[in-house]
Amino acid sequence: MNNQNRPLQLASLGLQHVLAMYAGAILVPLMVGRALNLNAYDLSYLVAIDLLTCGLATLLQAWTNRWFGIGLPVV
């Protein structure tokens, strides 16, 4: 592959990853928050924290070292 196209390919794959994981990442806290009868402020906080932890987990999986990480963007 041409190195000039590499950043564009990485950006498009990153956007695809975000779009694919976003629906699944916010669905669980929305369902749990509604089941717990949380107000809108607490529900938005729960969704924000869930997205933050999904992002951190993705970064840890994408980073490869001796103990963890597979080198792929996995949520």
Short mmCIF file of N, CA and C in Angstrom, two decimals:
data_model
loop_
_atom_site.label_atom_id
_atom_site.label_comp_id
_atom_site.label_asym_id
_atom_site.label_seq_id
_atom_site.Cartn_x
_atom_site.Cartn_y
_atom_site.Cartn_z
N MET A 1 0.84 -1.18 0.00
CA MET A 1 0.00 0.00 0.00
C MET A 1 0.88 1.24 0.00
N ASN A 2 0.44 2.25 -0.66
CA ASN A 2 1.15 3.51 -0.74
C ASN A 2 1.10 4.21 0.63
N ASN A 3 2.25 4.71 1.09
CA ASN A 3 2.30 5.36 2.40
C ASN A 3 1.51 6.66 2.45
N GLN A 4 1.25 7.28 1.29
CA GLN A 4 0.47 8.51 1.29
C GLN A 4 -0.99 8.24 1.62
N ASN A 5 -1.49 7.07 1.35
CA ASN A 5 -2.87 6.71 1.64
C ASN A 5 -3.05 6.15 3.04
N ARG A 6 -1.96 5.88 3.72
CA ARG A 6 -2.03 5.25 5.05
C ARG A 6 -2.80 6.10 6.07
N PRO A 7 -2.55 7.39 6.23
CA PRO A 7 -3.32 8.18 7.20
C PRO A 7 -4.81 8.21 6.88
N LEU A 8 -5.16 8.28 5.60
CA LEU A 8 -6.56 8.27 5.21
C LEU A 8 -7.21 6.94 5.54
N GLN A 9 -6.49 5.86 5.31
CA GLN A 9 -7.02 4.54 5.64
C GLN A 9 -7.20 4.40 7.15
N LEU A 10 -6.24 4.84 7.93
CA LEU A 10 -6.35 4.76 9.38
C LEU A 10 -7.51 5.60 9.90
N ALA A 11 -7.69 6.78 9.34
CA ALA A 11 -8.78 7.64 9.77
C ALA A 11 -10.14 7.01 9.43
N SER A 12 -10.26 6.44 8.25
CA SER A 12 -11.53 5.82 7.88
C SER A 12 -11.81 4.57 8.72
N LEU A 13 -10.80 3.79 9.03
CA LEU A 13 -10.99 2.63 9.89
C LEU A 13 -11.33 3.05 11.32
N GLY A 14 -10.71 4.13 11.79
CA GLY A 14 -11.03 4.64 13.12
C GLY A 14 -12.46 5.13 13.21
N LEU A 15 -12.93 5.83 12.18
CA LEU A 15 -14.31 6.30 12.16
C LEU A 15 -15.27 5.12 12.10
N GLN A 16 -14.95 4.11 11.34
CA GLN A 16 -15.79 2.91 11.27
C GLN A 16 -15.86 2.23 12.63
N HIS A 17 -14.76 2.17 13.33
CA HIS A 17 -14.73 1.56 14.66
C HIS A 17 -15.61 2.34 15.63
N VAL A 18 -15.51 3.65 15.62
CA VAL A 18 -16.31 4.48 16.52
C VAL A 18 -17.80 4.31 16.23
N LEU A 19 -18.18 4.32 14.96
CA LEU A 19 -19.58 4.18 14.61
C LEU A 19 -20.12 2.80 14.98
N ALA A 20 -19.31 1.77 14.83
CA ALA A 20 -19.76 0.42 15.15
C ALA A 20 -19.90 0.20 16.65
N MET A 21 -18.99 0.78 17.43
CA MET A 21 -19.04 0.54 18.86
C MET A 21 -19.96 1.48 19.60
N TYR A 22 -20.31 2.62 19.00
CA TYR A 22 -21.06 3.64 19.72
C TYR A 22 -22.46 3.16 20.13
N ALA A 23 -23.16 2.52 19.20
CA ALA A 23 -24.52 2.06 19.51
C ALA A 23 -24.51 1.04 20.64
N GLY A 24 -23.60 0.09 20.58
CA GLY A 24 -23.52 -0.91 21.64
C GLY A 24 -23.04 -0.34 22.96
N ALA A 25 -22.19 0.66 22.87
CA ALA A 25 -21.62 1.23 24.10
C ALA A 25 -22.65 2.07 24.86
N ILE A 26 -23.54 2.75 24.16
CA ILE A 26 -24.51 3.59 24.89
C ILE A 26 -25.81 2.86 25.19
N LEU A 27 -26.06 1.74 24.51
CA LEU A 27 -27.31 1.03 24.74
C LEU A 27 -27.40 0.46 26.15
N VAL A 28 -26.33 -0.14 26.63
CA VAL A 28 -26.34 -0.77 27.96
C VAL A 28 -26.56 0.26 29.07
N PRO A 29 -25.81 1.36 29.14
CA PRO A 29 -26.09 2.31 30.22
C PRO A 29 -27.47 2.96 30.11
N LEU A 30 -27.98 3.13 28.90
CA LEU A 30 -29.33 3.68 28.76
C LEU A 30 -30.37 2.71 29.32
N MET A 31 -30.23 1.44 29.03
CA MET A 31 -31.18 0.44 29.55
C MET A 31 -31.06 0.29 31.06
N VAL A 32 -29.84 0.23 31.56
CA VAL A 32 -29.64 0.09 33.00
C VAL A 32 -30.12 1.34 33.74
N GLY A 33 -29.81 2.51 33.18
CA GLY A 33 -30.23 3.76 33.80
C GLY A 33 -31.74 3.90 33.86
N ARG A 34 -32.41 3.50 32.80
CA ARG A 34 -33.89 3.55 32.80
C ARG A 34 -34.46 2.56 33.80
N ALA A 35 -33.85 1.37 33.90
CA ALA A 35 -34.32 0.37 34.86
C ALA A 35 -34.14 0.85 36.29
N LEU A 36 -33.11 1.66 36.54
CA LEU A 36 -32.87 2.20 37.88
C LEU A 36 -33.59 3.52 38.12
N ASN A 37 -34.37 3.97 37.16
CA ASN A 37 -35.13 5.23 37.24
C ASN A 37 -34.22 6.43 37.53
N LEU A 38 -33.09 6.50 36.81
CA LEU A 38 -32.19 7.63 36.97
C LEU A 38 -32.75 8.85 36.26
N ASN A 39 -32.43 10.03 36.79
CA ASN A 39 -32.86 11.25 36.11
C ASN A 39 -31.94 11.50 34.91
N ALA A 40 -32.25 12.53 34.14
CA ALA A 40 -31.51 12.79 32.89
C ALA A 40 -30.05 13.12 33.16
N TYR A 41 -29.76 13.85 34.23
CA TYR A 41 -28.38 14.21 34.56
C TYR A 41 -27.56 12.96 34.87
N ASP A 42 -28.09 12.10 35.73
CA ASP A 42 -27.36 10.88 36.09
C ASP A 42 -27.23 9.93 34.92
N LEU A 43 -28.24 9.88 34.07
CA LEU A 43 -28.19 9.03 32.90
C LEU A 43 -27.13 9.50 31.91
N SER A 44 -27.04 10.80 31.72
CA SER A 44 -26.00 11.33 30.82
C SER A 44 -24.61 11.10 31.40
N TYR A 45 -24.47 11.20 32.72
CA TYR A 45 -23.19 10.92 33.37
C TYR A 45 -22.81 9.45 33.18
N LEU A 46 -23.78 8.57 33.31
CA LEU A 46 -23.52 7.13 33.13
C LEU A 46 -23.07 6.82 31.70
N VAL A 47 -23.70 7.44 30.72
CA VAL A 47 -23.32 7.24 29.33
C VAL A 47 -21.91 7.79 29.07
N ALA A 48 -21.62 8.97 29.63
CA ALA A 48 -20.30 9.58 29.43
C ALA A 48 -19.19 8.73 30.04
N ILE A 49 -19.41 8.22 31.22
CA ILE A 49 -18.41 7.36 31.87
C ILE A 49 -18.24 6.06 31.09
N ASP A 50 -19.33 5.53 30.57
CA ASP A 50 -19.23 4.31 29.76
C ASP A 50 -18.41 4.55 28.50
N LEU A 51 -18.64 5.67 27.82
CA LEU A 51 -17.85 5.98 26.62
C LEU A 51 -16.38 6.21 26.96
N LEU A 52 -16.11 6.83 28.09
CA LEU A 52 -14.73 7.03 28.51
C LEU A 52 -14.03 5.70 28.77
N THR A 53 -14.68 4.80 29.49
CA THR A 53 -14.05 3.51 29.77
C THR A 53 -13.92 2.66 28.52
N CYS A 54 -14.86 2.77 27.59
CA CYS A 54 -14.71 2.05 26.31
C CYS A 54 -13.50 2.58 25.54
N GLY A 55 -13.31 3.89 25.56
CA GLY A 55 -12.15 4.48 24.89
C GLY A 55 -10.84 4.04 25.52
N LEU A 56 -10.80 4.03 26.84
CA LEU A 56 -9.59 3.58 27.53
C LEU A 56 -9.31 2.10 27.26
N ALA A 57 -10.34 1.28 27.27
CA ALA A 57 -10.15 -0.14 26.99
C ALA A 57 -9.67 -0.36 25.56
N THR A 58 -10.19 0.44 24.62
CA THR A 58 -9.76 0.33 23.23
C THR A 58 -8.28 0.70 23.10
N LEU A 59 -7.87 1.77 23.78
CA LEU A 59 -6.46 2.16 23.72
C LEU A 59 -5.56 1.10 24.34
N LEU A 60 -6.00 0.50 25.44
CA LEU A 60 -5.20 -0.55 26.06
C LEU A 60 -5.09 -1.78 25.17
N GLN A 61 -6.15 -2.11 24.44
CA GLN A 61 -6.10 -3.25 23.54
C GLN A 61 -5.26 -2.96 22.30
N ALA A 62 -5.30 -1.72 21.84
CA ALA A 62 -4.54 -1.37 20.64
C ALA A 62 -3.04 -1.28 20.92
N TRP A 63 -2.67 -1.04 22.17
CA TRP A 63 -1.26 -0.93 22.56
C TRP A 63 -0.75 -2.32 22.90
N THR A 64 0.24 -2.79 22.21
CA THR A 64 0.76 -4.13 22.46
C THR A 64 2.01 -4.06 23.32
N ASN A 65 2.06 -4.91 24.29
CA ASN A 65 3.27 -5.09 25.09
C ASN A 65 3.27 -6.53 25.60
N ARG A 66 4.07 -6.79 26.58
CA ARG A 66 4.26 -8.16 27.05
C ARG A 66 3.06 -8.72 27.81
N TRP A 67 2.30 -7.87 28.53
CA TRP A 67 1.27 -8.35 29.43
C TRP A 67 -0.16 -8.22 28.88
N PHE A 68 -0.44 -7.26 28.06
CA PHE A 68 -1.80 -7.10 27.55
C PHE A 68 -1.76 -6.38 26.21
N GLY A 69 -2.90 -6.37 25.55
CA GLY A 69 -3.02 -5.69 24.28
C GLY A 69 -2.79 -6.63 23.11
N ILE A 70 -3.71 -6.60 22.17
CA ILE A 70 -3.60 -7.48 21.01
C ILE A 70 -3.24 -6.72 19.74
N GLY A 71 -3.16 -5.40 19.85
CA GLY A 71 -2.78 -4.60 18.70
C GLY A 71 -3.93 -4.27 17.77
N LEU A 72 -5.16 -4.55 18.20
CA LEU A 72 -6.33 -4.26 17.39
C LEU A 72 -7.29 -3.38 18.19
N PRO A 73 -8.07 -2.54 17.53
CA PRO A 73 -9.01 -1.69 18.27
C PRO A 73 -10.26 -2.48 18.68
N VAL A 74 -10.20 -3.10 19.82
CA VAL A 74 -11.31 -3.91 20.34
C VAL A 74 -11.89 -3.20 21.55
N VAL A 75 -13.21 -3.08 21.58
CA VAL A 75 -13.86 -2.45 22.73
C VAL A 75 -14.01 -3.47 23.83
#
